[in-house]
Coordinates of C-alpha atoms and ligand atoms in Angstrom, one line a residue:
X1260 CA -46.0 48.4 -80.7
X1261 CA -45.3 51.1 -78.0
X1262 CA -42.9 53.9 -78.6
X1263 CA -40.8 52.7 -75.8
X1264 CA -40.6 49.1 -77.2
X1265 CA -39.8 50.5 -80.6
X1266 CA -37.2 52.8 -79.2
X1267 CA -35.7 49.7 -77.5
X1268 CA -35.7 47.7 -80.6
X1269 CA -34.1 50.3 -82.7
X1270 CA -31.2 50.5 -80.0
X1271 CA -30.8 46.7 -79.8
X1272 CA -30.7 46.5 -83.7
X1273 CA -28.2 49.4 -83.7
X1274 CA -26.0 47.4 -81.3
X1275 CA -26.3 44.2 -83.5
X1276 CA -25.6 45.8 -86.6
X1277 CA -29.4 45.5 -87.9
X1278 CA -29.2 41.7 -88.1
X1279 CA -32.6 41.1 -86.8
X1280 CA -34.1 43.6 -89.2
X1281 CA -36.0 42.0 -92.2
X1282 CA -36.1 43.9 -95.6
X1283 CA -39.1 45.9 -96.6
X1284 CA -38.6 44.5 -100.3
X1285 CA -35.8 42.5 -101.8
X1286 CA -34.1 43.3 -105.1
X1287 CA -34.6 40.3 -107.5
X1288 CA -32.8 38.6 -110.1
X1289 CA -34.6 38.9 -113.4
X1290 CA -36.7 36.1 -114.7
X1291 CA -36.7 35.3 -118.4
X1292 CA -40.1 36.7 -119.3
X1293 CA -43.0 39.0 -117.6
X1294 CA -46.3 40.4 -118.5
X1295 CA -45.2 43.8 -118.3
X1296 CA -41.9 45.5 -117.8
X1297 CA -41.4 48.9 -116.4
X1298 CA -38.4 50.8 -117.1
X1299 CA -37.4 53.1 -114.3
X1300 CA -37.8 52.5 -110.5
X1301 CA -38.7 56.1 -109.6
X1302 CA -42.2 57.0 -108.2
X1303 CA -44.1 56.8 -111.3
X1304 CA -42.7 53.2 -112.2
X1305 CA -43.1 51.8 -108.8
X1306 CA -46.6 53.1 -108.6
X1307 CA -47.4 51.8 -112.0
X1308 CA -46.2 48.4 -110.9
X1309 CA -48.3 48.6 -107.6
X1310 CA -51.6 49.4 -109.2
X1311 CA -51.0 46.9 -112.0
X1312 CA -50.9 44.3 -109.3
X1313 CA -53.3 45.6 -106.8
X1314 CA -56.1 47.0 -109.3
X1315 CA -55.4 45.0 -112.4
X1316 CA -54.4 41.5 -111.1
X1317 CA -51.2 41.8 -113.3
X1318 CA -48.5 40.6 -110.9
X1319 CA -45.9 39.1 -113.4
X1320 CA -44.5 42.5 -113.5
X1321 CA -40.6 43.6 -113.3
X1322 CA -39.4 47.3 -112.4
X1323 CA -36.0 47.7 -113.9
X1324 CA -33.7 50.4 -112.6
X1325 CA -30.6 51.2 -113.7
X1326 CA -29.2 52.5 -110.0
X1327 CA -31.4 52.2 -107.1
X1328 CA -35.1 52.9 -106.6
X1329 CA -36.1 56.4 -105.6
X1330 CA -32.5 57.6 -106.7
X1331 CA -33.6 59.7 -109.7
X1332 CA -36.0 62.8 -109.5
X1333 CA -38.1 61.1 -107.0
X1334 CA -35.5 61.3 -104.3
X1335 CA -34.3 64.6 -105.4
X1336 CA -37.3 66.9 -105.4
X1337 CA -38.8 69.4 -103.0
X1338 CA -41.9 67.3 -102.4
X1339 CA -44.7 69.9 -103.1
X1340 CA -48.1 68.4 -103.9
X1341 CA -50.8 70.2 -105.4
X1342 CA -53.6 70.2 -108.1
X1343 CA -53.9 73.8 -108.7
X1344 CA -53.5 73.6 -112.6
X1345 CA -55.5 75.4 -115.2
X1346 CA -57.3 73.4 -117.6
X1347 CA -60.2 70.8 -116.7
X1348 CA -57.9 67.8 -117.9
X1349 CA -54.9 68.9 -115.8
X1350 CA -57.0 69.1 -112.6
X1351 CA -58.6 65.8 -113.3
X1352 CA -55.4 64.1 -113.5
X1353 CA -53.5 66.1 -110.8
X1354 CA -56.7 65.9 -108.3
X1355 CA -56.9 62.2 -108.9
X1356 CA -53.3 62.2 -107.7
X1357 CA -54.0 64.4 -104.5
X1358 CA -57.0 62.4 -103.7
X1359 CA -54.7 59.1 -103.9
X1360 CA -52.2 60.8 -101.7
X1361 CA -54.7 61.5 -99.1
X1362 CA -55.5 58.0 -98.8
X1363 CA -51.8 56.7 -99.5
X1364 CA -50.4 56.2 -96.2
X1365 CA -53.4 53.7 -95.2
X1366 CA -53.4 52.2 -98.6
X1367 CA -49.7 51.3 -98.5
X1368 CA -49.7 50.8 -94.7
X1369 CA -46.6 53.1 -95.2
X1370 CA -46.3 56.6 -93.8
X1371 CA -45.6 58.7 -96.5
X1372 CA -45.8 61.7 -94.4
X1373 CA -48.2 63.8 -96.4
X1374 CA -48.6 67.0 -94.6
X1375 CA -51.7 69.3 -96.1
X1376 CA -50.4 72.4 -94.9
X1377 CA -51.6 74.6 -98.0
X1378 CA -49.6 76.4 -100.5
X1379 CA -49.5 80.2 -101.0
X1380 CA -49.0 81.6 -104.6
X1381 CA -48.1 85.0 -103.9
X1382 CA -49.4 88.1 -106.1
X1383 CA -47.3 91.1 -106.3
X1384 CA -49.3 93.5 -108.1
X1385 CA -53.1 94.7 -109.0
X1386 CA -52.9 93.1 -112.5
X1387 CA -51.4 89.8 -110.8
X1388 CA -54.4 90.1 -108.3
X1389 CA -56.8 90.1 -111.4
X1390 CA -54.7 87.2 -113.3
X1391 CA -55.0 85.4 -109.8
X1392 CA -58.7 85.9 -109.6
X1393 CA -59.4 84.4 -113.1
X1394 CA -56.8 81.6 -112.3
X1395 CA -58.8 80.7 -109.0
X1396 CA -62.1 80.8 -110.9
X1397 CA -60.7 78.4 -113.3
X1398 CA -59.5 76.0 -110.6
X1399 CA -62.8 76.2 -108.9
X1400 CA -64.7 75.5 -112.0
X1401 CA -62.5 72.5 -112.6
X1402 CA -63.3 71.1 -109.1
X1403 CA -59.9 71.8 -107.1
X1404 CA -60.2 73.8 -103.9
X1405 CA -58.8 77.1 -104.6
X1406 CA -59.2 80.5 -103.0
X1407 CA -58.1 84.1 -103.6
X1408 CA -56.8 86.0 -100.5
X1409 CA -56.1 89.5 -99.6
X1410 CA -52.8 90.9 -98.3
X1411 CA -54.0 90.5 -94.5
X1412 CA -55.2 86.8 -95.0
X1413 CA -51.7 86.2 -96.5
X1414 CA -50.3 87.8 -93.6
X1415 CA -52.3 85.6 -91.1
X1416 CA -50.8 82.5 -92.7
X1417 CA -47.6 83.5 -93.2
X1418 CA -46.5 86.3 -90.9
X1419 CA -42.7 86.1 -91.7
X1420 CA -43.1 87.0 -95.5
X1421 CA -41.9 90.4 -96.5
X1422 CA -45.1 92.6 -96.2
X1423 CA -43.1 95.9 -96.7
X1424 CA -44.7 97.9 -99.6
X1425 CA -41.5 99.2 -100.7
X1426 CA -40.4 95.5 -101.2
X1427 CA -39.0 94.6 -104.6
X1428 CA -42.4 92.7 -105.2
X1429 CA -44.9 93.8 -102.7
X1430 CA -47.2 91.4 -101.5
X1431 CA -51.0 92.3 -102.7
X1432 CA -52.6 88.7 -102.0
X1433 CA -52.1 85.0 -103.0
X1434 CA -54.0 82.2 -104.1
X1435 CA -54.4 79.6 -101.8
X1436 CA -54.9 75.7 -101.9
X1437 CA -55.6 74.4 -98.7
X1438 CA -55.3 70.7 -99.6
X1439 CA -51.7 71.1 -101.0
X1440 CA -48.7 70.2 -99.0
X1441 CA -45.7 68.2 -99.0
X1442 CA -45.0 64.7 -98.5
X1443 CA -41.6 62.4 -97.8
X1444 CA -40.1 61.8 -101.2
X1445 CA -38.2 58.7 -100.3
X1446 CA -41.2 57.2 -98.4
X1447 CA -43.5 57.5 -101.5
X1448 CA -40.8 55.2 -103.4
X1449 CA -40.1 52.9 -100.4
X1450 CA -43.9 52.5 -99.8
X1451 CA -44.7 51.6 -103.4
X1452 CA -41.8 49.4 -103.7
X1453 CA -42.7 47.4 -100.6
X1454 CA -46.5 47.1 -101.5
X1455 CA -45.7 46.0 -105.1
X1456 CA -42.9 43.7 -104.1
X1457 CA -45.5 42.0 -101.6
X1458 CA -47.8 41.5 -104.5
X1459 CA -45.1 39.5 -106.4
X1460 CA -43.8 42.4 -108.7
X1461 CA -39.9 42.0 -109.1
X1462 CA -37.7 44.9 -108.2
X1463 CA -34.7 44.9 -110.1
X1464 CA -32.1 47.3 -109.4
X1465 CA -28.6 48.1 -110.8
X1466 CA -29.7 46.7 -114.2
X1467 CA -29.6 49.2 -117.2
X1468 CA -31.9 49.1 -120.0
X1469 CA -29.7 49.3 -123.1
X1470 CA -32.1 48.3 -126.1
X1471 CA -35.4 47.1 -126.8
X1472 CA -36.1 43.3 -128.4
X1473 CA -37.9 44.0 -131.7
X1474 CA -39.7 41.3 -133.6
X1475 CA -41.8 42.1 -136.5
X1476 CA -42.0 45.7 -135.9
X1477 CA -43.3 45.0 -132.3
X1478 CA -41.3 45.1 -129.1
X1479 CA -41.1 41.8 -127.2
X1480 CA -38.9 43.1 -124.1
X1481 CA -35.8 44.6 -123.2
X1482 CA -32.0 44.1 -123.6
X1483 CA -30.2 45.0 -120.3
X1484 CA -26.8 45.0 -118.5
X1485 CA -28.3 41.7 -117.0
X1486 CA -29.2 40.1 -120.3
X1487 CA -32.4 39.8 -122.3
X1488 CA -35.5 39.9 -120.6
X1489 CA -39.0 39.8 -122.5
X1490 CA -42.3 41.0 -122.0
X1491 CA -45.6 41.6 -123.6
X1492 CA -45.7 45.1 -123.1
X1493 CA -42.9 47.5 -121.9
X1494 CA -43.8 50.9 -119.8
X1495 CA -41.0 53.6 -120.0
X1496 CA -41.2 55.9 -116.8
X1497 CA -37.5 57.0 -117.1
X1498 CA -37.8 60.9 -116.3
X1499 CA -34.6 62.7 -117.3
X1500 CA -33.7 60.0 -119.8
X1501 CA -36.8 59.5 -121.8
X1502 CA -35.4 60.9 -124.8
X1503 CA -32.4 58.3 -124.3
X1504 CA -34.7 55.4 -124.2
X1505 CA -36.9 56.8 -126.9
X1506 CA -33.8 56.8 -129.1
X1507 CA -33.1 53.2 -128.3
X1508 CA -36.9 52.1 -129.0
X1509 CA -37.1 54.2 -132.2
X1510 CA -39.7 56.6 -131.3
X1511 CA -39.6 60.5 -130.8
X1512 CA -40.5 62.4 -127.9
X1513 CA -41.0 66.3 -128.0
X1514 CA -39.0 66.6 -125.0
X1515 CA -36.0 68.9 -123.8
X1516 CA -33.9 67.8 -120.6
X1517 CA -32.8 70.3 -118.1
X1518 CA -31.1 70.3 -114.7
X1519 CA -33.3 71.6 -111.9
X1520 CA -31.8 72.4 -108.6
X1521 CA -32.8 72.1 -105.0
X1522 CA -31.4 73.6 -101.8
X1523 CA -31.9 72.8 -97.9
X1524 CA -30.7 75.2 -95.1
X1525 CA -29.5 74.4 -91.6
X1526 CA -32.4 73.2 -89.5
X1527 CA -34.1 76.3 -87.7
X1528 CA -37.1 76.5 -85.4
X1529 CA -40.5 76.6 -87.3
X1530 CA -40.8 79.8 -89.1
X1531 CA -43.2 78.9 -92.0
X1532 CA -45.9 76.2 -91.9
X1533 CA -47.1 76.3 -95.4
X1534 CA -45.8 76.4 -98.9
X1535 CA -45.0 79.7 -100.3
X1536 CA -44.2 80.3 -103.9
X1537 CA -43.6 83.5 -105.7
X1538 CA -43.6 83.5 -109.4
X1539 CA -42.3 87.0 -109.6
X1540 CA -39.2 86.1 -107.2
X1541 CA -38.9 82.8 -109.1
X1542 CA -38.6 81.2 -105.8
X1543 CA -40.6 78.9 -103.5
X1544 CA -39.9 77.5 -99.8
X1545 CA -41.3 74.9 -97.4
X1546 CA -40.0 73.8 -94.1
X1547 CA -39.3 70.2 -93.4
X1548 CA -40.1 68.3 -90.4
X1549 CA -36.4 68.4 -89.5
X1550 CA -36.5 72.2 -89.6
X1551 CA -34.3 72.7 -92.9
X1552 CA -35.9 75.2 -95.2
X1553 CA -36.5 73.4 -98.6
X1554 CA -36.2 75.7 -101.3
X1555 CA -36.5 75.5 -105.2
X1556 CA -37.0 77.7 -108.2
X1557 CA -36.7 77.6 -112.1
X1558 CA -34.9 75.4 -114.7
X1559 CA -31.2 75.8 -115.4
X1560 CA -31.3 78.0 -118.6
X1561 CA -29.6 75.6 -121.1
X1562 CA -30.8 72.1 -121.7
X1563 CA -28.4 69.6 -120.3
X1564 CA -27.8 66.2 -118.6
X1565 CA -25.2 67.8 -116.4
X1566 CA -26.7 66.8 -112.9
X1567 CA -25.2 69.7 -111.1
X1568 CA -26.9 72.9 -111.6
X1569 CA -25.4 76.4 -112.5
X1570 CA -24.7 79.5 -110.4
X1571 CA -26.8 81.9 -112.4
X1572 CA -30.1 80.1 -111.2
X1573 CA -28.8 79.7 -107.8
X1574 CA -28.2 83.3 -107.3
X1575 CA -31.8 84.1 -108.7
X1576 CA -33.3 81.6 -106.5
X1577 CA -31.7 82.4 -103.2
X1578 CA -32.0 86.2 -103.6
X1579 CA -35.6 85.4 -104.4
X1580 CA -36.0 83.7 -101.1
X1581 CA -34.5 86.6 -99.3
X1582 CA -36.7 89.1 -100.9
X1583 CA -39.6 87.0 -99.8
X1584 CA -38.4 86.6 -96.3
X1585 CA -35.5 88.7 -95.4
X1586 CA -35.4 87.1 -92.2
X1587 CA -33.7 84.4 -93.8
X1588 CA -30.4 86.1 -95.0
X1589 CA -28.5 84.9 -92.2
X1590 CA -29.5 81.2 -92.5
X1591 CA -26.8 78.8 -94.0
X1592 CA -27.4 76.6 -96.7
X1593 CA -26.4 72.8 -95.9
X1594 CA -27.0 71.2 -99.2
X1595 CA -27.6 72.0 -103.0
X1596 CA -28.3 69.4 -105.5
X1597 CA -30.0 68.9 -109.1
X1598 CA -32.0 66.4 -111.0
X1599 CA -32.5 66.2 -114.8
X1600 CA -36.3 66.9 -115.7
X1601 CA -38.0 66.2 -119.0
X1602 CA -39.7 69.2 -120.2
X1603 CA -42.4 69.3 -122.9
X1604 CA -43.3 72.0 -125.1
X1605 CA -47.1 72.7 -123.2
X1606 CA -45.4 71.7 -119.7
X1607 CA -48.1 68.7 -119.5
X1608 CA -47.0 65.2 -119.1
X1609 CA -47.1 62.6 -122.2
X1610 CA -49.0 59.2 -121.3
X1611 CA -49.8 56.2 -123.7
X1612 CA -48.5 54.6 -126.6
X1613 CA -45.3 55.7 -127.7
X1614 CA -45.3 55.3 -131.3
X1615 CA -43.4 51.8 -131.2
X1616 CA -46.0 49.1 -131.1
X1617 CA -45.6 47.3 -127.4
X1618 CA -43.8 50.4 -125.7
X1619 CA -45.8 53.0 -123.8
X1620 CA -44.6 56.2 -122.0
X1621 CA -45.1 57.8 -119.1
X1622 CA -42.9 61.0 -119.1
X1623 CA -42.6 64.8 -119.7
X1624 CA -43.7 65.7 -116.1
X1625 CA -40.9 68.2 -116.1
X1626 CA -40.8 70.2 -113.0
X1627 CA -43.9 68.6 -111.3
X1628 CA -44.2 64.9 -111.5
X1629 CA -43.8 64.0 -107.7
X1630 CA -47.3 65.2 -106.7
X1631 CA -48.5 63.0 -109.9
X1632 CA -46.8 59.8 -108.7
X1633 CA -49.9 58.1 -107.7
X1634 CA -52.2 59.6 -110.4
X1635 CA -49.7 59.0 -113.0
X1636 CA -49.0 55.5 -111.8
X1637 CA -52.8 54.9 -111.6
X1638 CA -53.6 55.9 -115.1
X1639 CA -50.4 54.2 -116.6
X1640 CA -51.3 50.9 -115.1
X1641 CA -54.7 51.2 -116.7
X1642 CA -53.1 51.7 -120.0
X1643 CA -50.6 48.8 -119.6
X1644 CA -53.2 46.2 -118.5
X1645 CA -56.0 47.2 -120.8
X1646 CA -54.1 48.5 -123.9
X1647 CA -56.3 51.6 -123.8
X1648 CA -56.2 55.0 -122.3
X1649 CA -57.7 55.8 -119.3
X1650 CA -60.1 58.8 -119.4
X1651 CA -57.8 61.0 -117.6
X1652 CA -54.6 60.1 -119.5
X1653 CA -56.5 60.1 -123.1
X1654 CA -55.8 64.0 -123.4
X1655 CA -52.2 63.7 -122.6
X1656 CA -51.7 61.3 -125.7
X1657 CA -48.6 61.9 -127.6
X1658 CA -51.1 62.7 -130.6
X1659 CA -51.7 66.2 -129.1
X1660 CA -48.5 67.4 -130.6
X1661 CA -50.1 66.6 -134.0
X1662 CA -53.4 67.7 -133.4
X1663 CA -52.4 70.9 -131.5
X1664 CA -55.0 70.1 -128.7
X1665 CA -52.1 71.2 -126.2
X1666 CA -52.7 72.0 -122.5
X1667 CA -50.3 74.9 -121.7
X1668 CA -49.6 74.6 -118.1
X1669 CA -46.6 76.9 -118.3
X1670 CA -48.1 79.5 -115.8
X1671 CA -50.0 77.0 -113.5
X1672 CA -47.1 74.4 -113.4
X1673 CA -45.3 77.4 -111.8
X1674 CA -41.6 77.5 -112.0
X1675 CA -40.6 74.3 -110.8
X1676 CA -42.7 72.1 -108.6
Ligands
LIG638 P1 -37.5 59.3 -111.5 O1 -37.5 59.4 -110.0 O2 -36.4 60.2 -112.1 O3 -37.4 57.7 -112.1 C1 -36.8 57.5 -113.4 C2 -35.6 56.3 -113.1 O4 -35.5 55.7 -114.2 C3 -34.6 56.7 -112.5 O5 -34.3 56.0 -111.1 C4 -33.4 56.2 -113.4 O6 -32.3 55.9 -112.8 C5 -34.2 55.4 -114.2 N1 -33.7 55.1 -115.4 C6 -33.4 56.0 -116.5 N2 -32.8 55.4 -117.5 C7 -32.9 54.1 -117.3 C8 -32.3 53.0 -118.0 N3 -31.6 53.0 -119.3 N4 -32.6 51.7 -117.5 C9 -33.1 51.5 -116.2 N5 -33.5 52.7 -115.3 C10 -33.2 53.8 -116.0 N6 -42.1 67.5 -108.4 C11 -43.5 68.0 -107.7 O7 -44.4 67.5 -107.7 N7 -43.2 68.8 -106.7 C12 -42.1 69.3 -106.4 O8 -41.8 70.0 -105.4 C13 -41.1 69.1 -107.4 N8 -39.9 69.7 -107.0 C14 -38.4 69.2 -107.8 C15 -37.2 69.7 -107.7 C16 -36.2 69.1 -108.0 C17 -34.7 69.6 -107.8 C18 -36.4 68.1 -109.3 C19 -34.9 67.6 -109.8 C20 -37.7 67.8 -109.4 C21 -38.8 68.3 -108.8 N9 -40.1 67.6 -109.2 C22 -41.0 68.1 -108.4 C23 -40.3 66.7 -110.3 C24 -40.4 65.5 -109.8 O9 -39.2 65.0 -109.2 C25 -40.3 64.4 -111.1 O10 -41.4 64.9 -112.1 C26 -40.6 63.1 -110.6 O11 -39.9 62.5 -109.7 C27 -40.5 62.1 -111.7 O12 -40.8 60.7 -111.4 P2 -40.4 59.7 -112.3 O13 -40.8 58.2 -111.3 O14 -40.9 59.7 -113.5 O15 -38.8 59.7 -112.4

């Protein structure tokens, strides 16, 4: 389709109230039974449904979403995608996701606007440079692309940063991942939804899961605001509300839920063409295609389900951004929002059986599960289809909290992406 034709079509559709548009997917009424039910129509739930149908031939699948698809954290995040974690097991999982992102627009035939603009993790002292070197070595050994950059190389990549040696946190160098970048969050949800729906998956919106159907100690389906729906297996990908679902399902998760905030500025001319993150300032920034600066930082300090975010964190994040790039001081903020994220003690996800037979979980991605959507969905589909772990999900089984074989990614998961 030529650009002229599509612009004309858009104009015509605008005038006639979009009557000739066909929906990309349709919301389905629930059937009485499915092979697999996924609770949560965020990126992980939708990706799981897509891979169940496309890789495992399981297409009697329903995704049940209490609001609208992508209306949870998938539509609220700052869209940073990277795989620069510390442990081999984490790199395996996150790099699988990054590789899937690299081919996702083609796979789904839907432009998810993955822009591999690279990411700088700033290092502000010689001890930080030493720690950065160790982290980069670990990442390279684990197979992800990581480089240690000196101050001048950072200056070449992001000249608008504050290179004043008298700055609160002077820049000594950075850890760089060139394959990292950003994507379009809604498009990831919509692309997976359309592709899953075309393979026969039912997407059921405005339907809240209120309980689990238990028979002989085994889960046989879910109770919902639209009635009981039966299934052989139930996968729960309900970030932010994983503990609420766990209580209903009779299993326990080592999770605490916090509000995580994000901000976007008024649109300005291109000023930074990479993702920049400073652990010391506690802030990160990238610039969207519309020109807005997309800004994030750390968790709110107190666990809560209040999806608003509190002022002390806003002050820390925004003063950090101005410290990193003083030229941004006069820029106006356009919007601020928050999502509720599920945080585990080792800042790594939980994947696999929940402890209640028939219920499986994909949760605990905390501040960084957008980047993991294709990979998390891929391995969760494997678990649900085969009733056994994928090699990359096994280390993240909930049993690690009994064995003590933890993957503390508190540092590599950064503050909040
Ligand atoms: P969600 O998208 O939250 O989907 C879960 C769905 O479950 C929701 O739609 C919810 O309505 C539904 N649900 C809940 N309870 C029920 C019920 N009882 N019945 C039916 N449905 C239910 N990650 C990154 O990788 N990079 C980033 O830059 C980044 N930045 C972030 C910034 C912010 C401000 C926030 C909040 C998060 C950020 N994250 C980031 C984290 C990322 O957004 C999440 O980890 C990821 O989106 C989780 O996806 P999900 O599909 O598991 O959850």
